[in-house]
XYZ file of C-alpha atoms in Angstrom:
649
model
C -0.021 -0.019 -0.014
C 1.355 3.413 -0.901
C 1.818 6.168 1.583
C -0.766 8.235 -0.303
C -3.314 5.468 -0.174
C -2.787 4.956 3.575
C -3.271 8.694 4.094
C -6.521 8.640 2.107
C -7.701 5.575 4.055
C -6.837 7.213 7.362
C -8.802 10.357 6.363
C -11.763 8.179 5.319
C -11.550 6.212 8.604
C -11.533 9.473 10.620
C -14.531 10.740 8.691
C -16.436 7.502 9.324
C -15.559 7.470 12.965
C -16.912 11.006 13.270
C -20.137 9.917 11.705
C -20.774 6.796 13.680
C -19.186 7.662 17.001
C -21.465 7.818 20.076
C -22.988 11.208 20.698
C -21.890 11.496 24.320
C -19.686 14.416 25.262
C -16.969 11.965 26.456
C -16.856 10.155 23.129
C -16.880 13.383 21.176
C -13.904 14.750 23.203
C -11.678 11.732 22.579
C -9.658 11.345 19.421
C -9.014 7.630 18.909
C -6.242 5.996 16.901
C -7.598 3.588 14.244
C -4.379 1.582 14.487
C -5.139 0.833 18.109
C -8.772 -0.175 18.389
C -9.953 -0.929 21.886
C -12.214 -3.801 20.746
C -11.413 -6.272 18.001
C -11.798 -10.028 17.576
C -8.418 -11.501 16.567
C -8.497 -15.213 16.029
C -7.118 -18.104 14.020
C -8.752 -21.344 12.956
C -7.088 -24.458 14.319
C -8.171 -27.218 11.973
C -8.135 -30.875 12.933
C -9.608 -32.486 9.816
C -6.843 -34.412 7.927
C -4.493 -33.143 10.686
C -4.180 -29.789 8.978
C -3.095 -27.953 12.121
C -3.597 -30.071 15.234
C -2.706 -32.785 16.019
C 0.041 -32.623 13.442
C -0.438 -36.358 12.875
C -2.401 -39.193 14.416
C -1.105 -41.415 17.146
C 0.825 -38.860 19.085
C 1.132 -39.452 22.829
C -1.118 -37.450 25.195
C 1.829 -35.293 26.281
C 2.880 -34.651 22.660
C -0.678 -33.667 21.637
C -1.034 -31.356 24.585
C 2.417 -29.765 23.996
C 1.497 -29.092 20.346
C -1.838 -27.432 21.357
C -0.176 -25.289 24.022
C 2.274 -24.137 21.359
C -0.620 -23.019 19.107
C -2.155 -21.007 22.013
C 1.202 -19.487 22.769
C 1.475 -18.466 19.134
C -1.903 -16.798 19.367
C -0.845 -14.853 22.430
C 2.473 -13.845 20.835
C 0.509 -12.445 17.879
C -1.746 -10.475 20.266
C -4.849 -12.539 19.388
C -7.681 -12.954 21.836
C -9.534 -16.052 20.555
C -9.057 -19.372 18.835
C -11.602 -21.301 16.739
C -10.863 -24.961 17.141
C -12.429 -27.757 15.030
C -13.837 -30.345 17.558
C -16.353 -32.140 15.240
C -14.620 -32.393 11.836
C -16.277 -35.515 10.322
C -19.334 -36.532 12.347
C -17.011 -37.437 15.242
C -15.864 -35.852 18.467
C -12.913 -34.478 20.274
C -14.622 -35.179 23.576
C -16.303 -38.293 25.072
C -19.610 -37.772 23.190
C -22.544 -40.122 23.882
C -23.660 -39.419 20.309
C -20.626 -39.905 18.093
C -17.284 -41.758 18.068
C -13.892 -40.392 19.011
C -12.399 -38.657 16.019
C -9.957 -40.641 13.914
C -7.742 -37.527 13.688
C -6.701 -38.084 17.261
C -5.440 -41.704 17.287
C -5.670 -42.762 13.665
C -8.673 -45.057 14.474
C -12.202 -43.842 14.576
C -13.592 -44.622 18.063
C -10.111 -44.833 19.586
C -9.932 -43.304 23.030
C -7.058 -40.777 23.144
C -6.499 -41.300 26.837
C -7.770 -37.853 28.001
C -10.515 -35.280 27.287
C -9.123 -33.033 24.636
C -12.028 -30.539 24.693
C -11.760 -30.040 28.508
C -7.959 -29.634 28.159
C -8.189 -27.176 25.279
C -10.832 -24.954 27.006
C -8.813 -24.809 30.229
C -5.573 -24.006 28.415
C -7.195 -21.291 26.311
C -8.825 -19.663 29.321
C -5.561 -19.752 31.276
C -4.182 -17.437 28.608
C -7.385 -15.359 28.502
C -8.186 -16.544 24.964
C -11.813 -17.086 24.044
C -12.458 -20.689 22.872
C -14.913 -21.069 20.060
C -15.757 -24.702 19.335
C -15.976 -25.346 15.594
C -18.383 -27.982 14.293
C -18.907 -29.212 10.722
C -22.608 -30.114 10.686
C -23.247 -32.485 7.781
C -19.906 -34.041 6.655
C -19.578 -37.723 7.693
C -16.392 -38.720 5.864
C -13.980 -37.618 3.183
C -14.634 -40.940 1.468
C -17.877 -42.647 0.295
C -17.467 -46.077 1.889
C -19.701 -46.594 4.876
C -17.994 -49.773 5.825
C -14.882 -47.799 6.766
C -16.841 -46.101 9.522
C -16.706 -47.634 13.017
C -19.482 -50.177 13.449
C -21.247 -48.096 16.122
C -21.274 -44.934 13.971
C -24.823 -43.425 13.737
C -24.308 -43.129 9.977
C -23.981 -46.954 9.752
C -26.841 -47.617 12.243
C -29.099 -45.290 10.236
C -28.103 -45.767 6.568
C -31.222 -43.796 5.503
C -29.688 -40.699 7.181
C -26.778 -40.463 4.781
C -25.955 -40.043 1.083
C -22.797 -40.250 -0.973
C -21.824 -37.317 -3.282
C -18.610 -36.357 -4.914
C -16.673 -39.184 -3.297
C -17.724 -38.180 0.211
C -20.431 -39.136 2.749
C -22.917 -36.604 4.108
C -25.833 -36.562 6.488
C -29.024 -35.649 4.611
C -30.069 -32.158 5.718
C -33.676 -32.782 4.689
C -34.455 -35.400 7.317
C -35.815 -33.923 10.574
C -34.290 -36.678 12.681
C -30.869 -35.843 11.202
C -31.210 -32.225 12.082
C -32.252 -33.122 15.677
C -29.351 -35.431 16.004
C -26.774 -32.946 14.721
C -28.103 -30.309 17.132
C -28.092 -32.743 20.027
C -24.447 -33.741 19.293
C -23.421 -30.096 19.275
C -25.437 -29.178 22.351
C -23.775 -31.992 24.285
C -20.459 -30.083 23.971
C -22.152 -26.718 24.753
C -23.863 -27.996 27.884
C -20.873 -29.916 29.309
C -17.916 -27.610 28.499
C -17.138 -23.974 29.201
C -16.904 -22.909 25.550
C -17.231 -19.303 24.606
C -18.666 -19.800 21.168
C -20.202 -22.240 18.762
C -18.882 -21.957 15.218
C -19.992 -23.452 11.951
C -17.967 -23.344 8.803
C -19.091 -23.053 5.152
C -20.024 -26.633 4.449
C -23.835 -27.011 4.301
C -25.165 -28.867 1.336
C -22.121 -30.173 -0.532
C -20.379 -27.844 -3.040
C -21.508 -28.757 -6.611
C -19.691 -31.545 -8.448
C -19.981 -31.433 -12.233
C -22.220 -34.081 -13.671
C -23.634 -35.203 -10.280
C -26.942 -34.515 -8.605
C -27.563 -34.565 -4.847
C -29.441 -37.831 -4.223
C -32.242 -36.448 -2.141
C -35.284 -36.695 -4.461
C -37.015 -39.236 -2.238
C -36.453 -37.056 0.844
C -37.881 -34.016 -1.067
C -40.856 -36.055 -2.082
C -41.502 -37.029 1.526
C -40.834 -33.715 3.295
C -40.883 -30.963 0.693
C -44.534 -30.849 -0.291
C -45.079 -27.237 0.721
C -42.190 -25.972 -1.423
C -42.429 -25.164 -5.085
C -38.940 -26.275 -5.855
C -36.159 -28.388 -4.273
C -33.792 -25.399 -3.901
C -36.156 -23.476 -1.650
C -36.665 -26.636 0.387
C -32.990 -27.214 0.850
C -32.438 -23.652 1.942
C -35.149 -23.967 4.550
C -33.575 -27.153 5.843
C -30.346 -25.272 6.421
C -32.268 -22.305 7.867
C -33.999 -24.577 10.350
C -30.599 -25.911 11.599
C -29.266 -22.415 11.998
C -32.407 -20.984 13.677
C -32.863 -23.954 16.077
C -29.217 -23.981 17.054
C -29.338 -20.337 17.797
C -32.343 -20.820 20.023
C -30.963 -23.884 21.793
C -27.487 -22.410 22.427
C -28.799 -19.236 23.976
C -31.457 -21.047 25.992
C -28.727 -23.191 27.523
C -26.079 -20.606 27.909
C -26.966 -17.030 26.936
C -23.360 -15.914 27.100
C -22.180 -18.363 24.377
C -21.713 -16.756 20.982
C -23.037 -18.384 17.851
C -21.265 -17.590 14.595
C -20.865 -18.997 11.109
C -18.102 -18.514 8.514
C -19.814 -18.879 5.166
C -18.440 -18.689 1.648
C -17.790 -15.060 0.810
C -20.427 -14.492 -1.765
C -24.161 -14.705 -0.986
C -25.450 -13.856 -4.463
C -24.155 -11.735 -7.348
C -25.914 -8.544 -8.249
C -26.390 -9.923 -11.772
C -28.600 -12.579 -10.276
C -30.196 -10.635 -7.472
C -30.216 -6.809 -7.049
C -29.604 -7.351 -3.353
C -26.376 -9.223 -4.087
C -22.774 -8.066 -4.289
C -21.116 -6.632 -7.474
C -19.234 -9.935 -8.002
C -19.395 -12.805 -10.458
C -18.334 -15.866 -8.498
C -20.064 -18.942 -7.063
C -23.199 -18.044 -5.139
C -23.610 -19.846 -1.822
C -27.397 -19.174 -1.839
C -27.755 -21.166 -5.022
C -24.787 -23.640 -4.871
C -24.820 -24.836 -1.261
C -28.205 -23.477 -0.199
C -26.882 -21.164 2.473
C -29.050 -18.057 2.756
C -26.482 -16.190 4.781
C -28.057 -12.766 4.277
C -31.295 -13.965 5.811
C -29.433 -15.348 8.847
C -28.125 -11.804 9.469
C -31.397 -10.022 8.846
C -33.293 -12.441 11.164
C -30.687 -12.187 13.874
C -30.135 -15.972 13.937
C -26.364 -15.500 14.462
C -24.302 -13.386 16.818
C -21.609 -12.897 14.233
C -20.907 -13.826 10.665
C -17.341 -14.366 9.335
C -17.552 -14.546 5.554
C -14.503 -16.152 3.936
C -13.365 -13.242 1.748
C -10.372 -15.168 0.454
C -9.647 -12.932 -2.589
C -7.174 -10.082 -3.022
C -7.912 -6.445 -3.349
C -8.832 -5.647 -6.936
C -9.651 -9.327 -7.976
C -11.992 -8.943 -10.911
C -14.375 -11.806 -9.969
C -14.710 -11.016 -6.291
C -12.620 -8.156 -5.018
C -11.817 -8.062 -1.280
C -12.702 -4.382 -0.850
C -16.001 -4.873 -2.743
C -17.224 -7.788 -0.673
C -16.160 -6.263 2.653
C -18.148 -3.129 1.864
C -21.176 -5.254 0.817
C -21.143 -7.364 3.945
C -20.719 -4.216 6.080
C -23.950 -2.993 4.527
C -25.678 -6.238 5.224
C -24.946 -6.256 8.980
C -25.431 -2.527 9.447
C -28.245 -1.882 11.968
C -28.832 -5.606 12.700
C -26.820 -6.105 15.827
C -24.938 -8.972 14.127
C -21.165 -8.509 14.255
C -19.145 -8.830 11.070
C -15.827 -10.573 11.239
C -13.748 -11.215 8.133
C -12.340 -14.619 7.298
C -8.805 -13.958 6.019
C -6.815 -16.211 3.653
C -3.496 -16.358 5.497
C -2.871 -19.656 3.599
C -2.536 -17.685 0.344
C 0.051 -15.147 1.465
C 3.375 -16.014 -0.128
C 2.214 -19.435 -1.186
C 3.307 -20.919 -4.516
C 0.679 -21.055 -7.169
C -1.267 -18.027 -5.890
C -1.939 -14.830 -7.867
C 0.843 -12.264 -7.991
C -1.081 -10.043 -5.515
C -0.516 -12.723 -2.822
C 3.249 -12.512 -3.308
C 3.161 -8.922 -2.010
C 3.982 -8.969 1.739
C 1.538 -6.041 2.140
C -1.595 -7.734 0.677
C -2.921 -9.261 3.950
C -2.118 -6.174 5.926
C -3.839 -4.015 3.337
C -7.012 -5.988 3.977
C -7.067 -4.644 7.523
C -6.361 -1.139 6.300
C -9.463 -1.489 4.142
C -11.447 -2.802 7.099
C -10.903 0.511 8.865
C -13.230 2.096 6.292
C -16.083 0.049 7.779
C -16.959 0.464 11.479
C -19.069 -2.657 11.181
C -15.995 -4.866 10.842
C -15.399 -6.206 14.359
C -12.189 -8.282 13.614
C -10.657 -11.054 11.625
C -10.111 -14.813 11.725
C -7.127 -16.295 9.861
C -7.045 -19.665 8.038
C -5.217 -21.376 9.422
C -2.916 -21.677 12.362
C -0.034 -23.312 10.459
C -0.059 -20.364 7.962
C 0.063 -17.818 10.729
C 3.083 -19.720 12.095
C 4.712 -20.032 8.643
C 4.574 -16.254 8.144
C 5.640 -16.668 4.561
C 7.224 -13.520 3.049
C 6.721 -11.935 6.457
C 3.051 -11.233 5.645
C 1.703 -11.988 9.104
C 4.465 -10.123 10.903
C 3.432 -7.177 8.804
C -0.157 -7.585 10.015
C 1.014 -7.633 13.663
C 3.338 -4.629 13.236
C 0.746 -2.531 11.495
C -2.486 -3.519 13.296
C -1.814 -5.496 16.424
C 0.754 -3.335 18.321
C -1.480 -3.283 21.391
C -3.832 -5.827 22.983
C -7.530 -5.524 22.247
C -10.644 -6.316 24.208
C -13.147 -8.613 22.485
C -16.229 -6.939 21.089
C -19.015 -6.760 23.666
C -22.178 -8.800 22.868
C -25.614 -8.721 24.369
C -26.777 -6.229 26.979
C -25.616 -7.616 30.302
C -24.679 -5.143 33.029
C -21.078 -4.325 33.400
C -19.394 -5.635 36.624
C -18.343 -3.482 39.498
C -15.023 -1.668 39.235
C -12.087 -3.500 40.803
C -9.717 -1.977 43.378
C -5.930 -2.014 42.991
C -4.378 -3.187 46.271
C -0.678 -2.822 45.365
C 1.562 -1.537 42.615
C 5.198 -2.147 43.245
C 8.382 -1.843 41.227
C 10.143 -5.121 41.017
C 13.321 -6.253 39.285
C 11.501 -6.977 35.989
C 8.931 -4.221 35.907
C 5.923 -3.253 38.005
C 3.784 -5.752 39.828
C 0.055 -5.109 40.346
C -2.495 -6.835 42.461
C -6.207 -6.051 42.818
C -9.489 -7.288 44.107
C -12.648 -7.793 42.043
C -15.296 -10.182 40.948
C -15.291 -10.652 37.185
C -14.352 -13.070 34.435
C -11.416 -10.979 33.271
C -9.572 -7.650 33.784
C -7.980 -5.064 31.596
C -4.821 -3.238 32.814
C -4.122 0.329 31.567
C -1.043 2.431 32.140
C -0.539 6.186 31.639
C 2.551 8.229 32.142
C 2.947 10.451 35.209
C 0.412 11.020 37.980
C -2.737 12.674 36.552
C -5.051 14.229 39.154
C -7.990 12.195 37.865
C -8.773 9.467 35.353
C -9.535 11.060 32.007
C -12.194 9.009 30.134
C -10.027 9.421 27.005
C -7.337 7.230 28.697
C -9.613 4.269 27.890
C -11.123 5.302 24.522
C -8.739 3.143 22.511
C -5.920 0.706 23.232
C -2.990 3.100 23.384
C -2.847 2.717 27.174
C -4.011 -0.918 27.332
C -1.134 -3.051 28.639
C -2.837 -6.420 29.093
C -5.921 -8.489 29.747
C -5.877 -11.358 32.180
C -8.104 -13.653 34.118
C -5.862 -13.386 37.189
C -5.960 -10.695 39.899
C -2.272 -9.956 39.579
C -0.025 -8.896 36.692
C 3.576 -7.939 36.195
C 4.113 -5.172 33.664
C 7.490 -6.181 32.223
C 7.346 -3.300 29.725
C 7.455 -0.673 32.478
C 10.638 1.349 32.088
C 11.860 4.407 33.904
C 9.088 7.057 33.964
C 6.532 7.329 36.740
C 3.227 5.692 35.847
C -0.347 5.455 37.020
C -2.222 2.221 36.592
C -5.986 1.554 36.240
C -7.759 -1.763 36.128
C -11.235 -2.503 34.726
C -13.368 -5.586 35.092
C -14.998 -7.516 32.244
C -17.861 -9.936 32.363
C -18.366 -13.043 30.212
C -19.768 -11.052 27.313
C -17.090 -8.328 27.633
C -19.041 -5.464 29.063
C -16.436 -3.303 30.855
C -16.680 -1.707 34.288
C -15.670 1.818 35.206
C -11.867 2.030 35.884
C -10.529 1.510 39.361
C -8.909 4.417 41.207
C -5.537 5.061 39.805
C -2.439 3.663 41.497
C 0.778 5.705 41.004
C 4.247 4.088 40.812
C 7.403 6.180 41.033
C 10.246 6.269 38.590
C 12.303 3.188 38.067
C 15.553 5.128 37.802
C 16.178 4.888 41.514
C 14.297 4.826 44.783
C 13.208 1.923 46.889
C 14.213 -1.617 45.867
C 11.422 -4.161 45.923
C 11.289 -7.615 44.343
C 8.645 -10.279 44.164
C 9.519 -13.920 43.715
C 6.707 -16.285 42.701
C 6.917 -20.034 42.984
C 6.877 -20.207 39.200
C 9.900 -17.946 38.877
C 13.532 -19.110 38.264
C 14.338 -17.944 41.805
C 12.252 -20.595 43.376
C 13.378 -24.122 44.199
C 11.722 -27.036 45.984
C 12.161 -30.751 46.396
C 10.101 -33.518 44.800
C 7.783 -33.741 47.814
C 6.353 -30.354 47.017
C 3.244 -30.657 44.777
C 1.697 -27.960 42.558
C -1.954 -26.755 42.900
C -4.464 -24.285 41.502
C -7.154 -25.330 44.001
C -7.532 -21.952 45.717
C -8.574 -18.819 43.916
C -6.391 -16.842 46.373
C -3.280 -17.958 44.601
C -0.558 -15.603 43.404
C 0.287 -16.053 39.694
C -0.722 -19.231 37.973
C -0.316 -21.804 40.831
C 1.295 -22.529 44.193
C 3.183 -25.280 45.924
C 2.231 -27.456 48.848
C 3.623 -30.215 51.008
C 2.666 -32.210 54.122
C 4.608 -31.459 57.362
C 7.469 -33.755 58.301
C 10.129 -33.898 61.020
C 12.670 -32.426 58.601
C 13.089 -28.992 57.101
C 13.077 -29.715 53.353
C 12.464 -25.997 52.659
C 11.138 -24.491 49.470
C 13.450 -21.500 48.865
C 12.924 -18.080 47.279
C 16.154 -16.739 45.907
C 16.720 -12.968 45.315
C 19.446 -10.508 44.342
C 19.682 -8.203 47.337
C 21.316 -4.988 46.014
C 22.992 -3.740 49.233
C 23.219 -4.519 52.937
C 20.445 -2.999 54.927
C 17.030 -3.375 56.549
C 14.339 -5.133 54.464
C 10.658 -5.773 54.955
C 9.685 -9.366 54.088
C 6.093 -10.147 53.050
C 4.532 -13.435 52.077
C 1.567 -14.399 49.946
C -0.343 -17.640 50.346
C -3.807 -18.905 49.836
C -5.719 -19.724 52.953
C -7.754 -22.861 53.670
C -8.974 -24.670 56.849
C -6.858 -27.615 55.741
C -3.614 -25.660 55.603
C -1.050 -25.383 58.411
C -1.608 -23.170 61.483
C 2.106 -22.685 62.116
C 3.990 -22.838 58.829
C 7.658 -21.932 59.460
C 9.114 -19.185 57.244
C 12.948 -19.030 57.375
C 14.640 -15.707 56.641
C 18.360 -15.770 55.934
C 19.151 -12.596 57.937
C 22.717 -11.324 58.061
C 22.977 -12.260 61.795
C 21.755 -15.828 61.215
C 18.543 -17.480 60.151
C 15.346 -16.246 61.754
C 12.150 -18.317 61.734
C 8.580 -16.835 61.811
C 5.484 -19.041 61.886
C 2.347 -18.024 59.939
C -1.179 -19.372 60.295
C -2.060 -20.270 56.731
C -5.632 -21.158 57.573
C -6.576 -17.475 57.389
C -5.423 -14.159 55.888
C -4.777 -15.555 52.381
C -4.816 -13.831 49.047
C -2.906 -10.762 50.096
C 0.577 -9.684 51.174
C 1.317 -10.373 54.898
C 4.378 -8.836 56.523
C 6.379 -11.274 58.638
C 8.799 -8.655 59.825
C 11.824 -6.478 59.122
C 15.225 -8.152 58.801
C 18.861 -7.165 58.191
C 19.931 -8.700 54.888
C 23.408 -8.897 53.393
C 24.077 -7.883 49.764
C 24.248 -10.679 47.170
C 22.205 -13.324 45.390
C 21.129 -16.133 47.629
C 18.197 -18.056 49.100
C 16.588 -15.315 51.224
C 13.313 -16.809 52.361
C 12.331 -20.467 52.849
C 9.171 -22.309 53.701
C 9.979 -25.243 55.967
C 8.000 -28.498 56.328
C 9.264 -29.003 59.937
C 6.203 -28.251 62.054
C 4.294 -30.352 64.565
C 0.926 -28.944 63.479
C -1.250 -30.674 60.856
C -2.218 -29.375 57.447
C -0.287 -28.604 54.220
C 2.418 -25.937 54.266
C 2.104 -23.597 51.328
C 4.820 -21.785 49.279
C 3.437 -19.278 46.859
C 5.258 -15.880 46.691
C 7.413 -13.460 48.758
C 8.105 -9.787 48.410
C 11.324 -8.193 49.704
C 11.474 -4.381 50.063
C 14.368 -2.213 51.225
C 13.414 0.297 53.905
């Protein structure tokens, strides 16, 4: 994209923002940066069919499968994404112990083979630990990428009900025209929705099969039985798909109102040459070819978001990216349905693609074009392996131009915002600034502004320029905090991303000098403990991601917190532990004071989830084990080692 074009787009964006911005005085007073949107869905598809993304191949061990998936989530976090869309029902099978369908063959290589763990439970927990939304992706009708029913496991519903299926184009499909099939598909999907803490249900673009030259869909008998009220088979097929979409929408929101329902259809509904309501394109029409009336789904409000797969480059004569994005923006305008764009990361820099896709700027230019349309709420990239491959640096360019800051997810629904949290501490530590707060919410957003303003300006929070991070924890270390003095604010977010008012600001002095303070968590490199010390996340009062525990014994076996003490002097030592009635009433803390070790006992049954001072001690300079948690106590209950804070006085 040329500098002139970027300037023109920026001007257009600013003009559009001024037109659609809220009318409140606060919004009018704030000038936002379109490169730093406060809210934006950023996701990638993680495809399991044919082992496209995950697992990379069948038959991996449990630990190898899990390590691969964690790596995909870590990639999403590194690219400042906030959601993943993971295929959990690729071919009428399941990535969870479903009572309806067999285990997926893409896990073990054998359909019906138990992988030895619950992948869906694992994936949801891992995503939420990174504050990534987890959208479970289901393919509704596809049974197999072959047409031989005997290759299905004997208990497969498609073998037990041969009248439910048909073969077409070398593949097997459930017949969308049979009401029992529709009920079964919905039940199979709702089993996952009801049993797992998913954030979204996602369908892809496969409804009736894509046309195969010279072949007709073999559903004439089904049409004769069920299609009597329809003048033609095409309208009947569209209504079959409409029923699935409408009923799923109703069932999902009846079970869990916070769960989002979205579909990623083929990018063209109809061409304007066929229908005046269609787009100025000339490609395959999903309305006519696969019987997906996507425009109606939006107008009827049967989906929370639509993510059309606009997999063509800017200026493509058949279906130009900028033309379709503008058309879809017009479709969703005023409906309450969010528009997310399906992006073809797989084309960027790939051999055999049009010359436009060999330009490292093409994918990034799509997002510049998105800024012209306030209706565009974000992007999903196909697929994870292409995000990772980053051919010709195309995705790095996206991140550098558009994802320089984190982003909150777009709010959905009308739930009340949670109460504002309260920052309890903000302390400079060796690797930045550590914050802790109290609150009752699903997640939190951390903002940082320079200096010590007398009050929180609403414009601090109008875009993402001051947004440091989002987290589901109640503590965060800002490792990007440098020398200046800062003021921090924290807001709370509920399950559908409504945001609270900001907390009171908490100022932190310059890091160029002043008081030394360091926090060592049990997950840090400065912590060491023997094999008898277990790891737990049982208590919500934990510091960081987890804490350590061990039963008392008649031996010290301490867990040690090591620190670099900058100079000899007097230091305050504070400890953090979760509290529970089953923990120890006299846990010994050992402080390696300069005059000899000193031991202080702490009742860990109460007073958890906050910093507790255990005294002031003379410490020598140097790097050494400063504070230990001993197991040598005569009282019962686990001793806990979670975190310590050492501050020079």
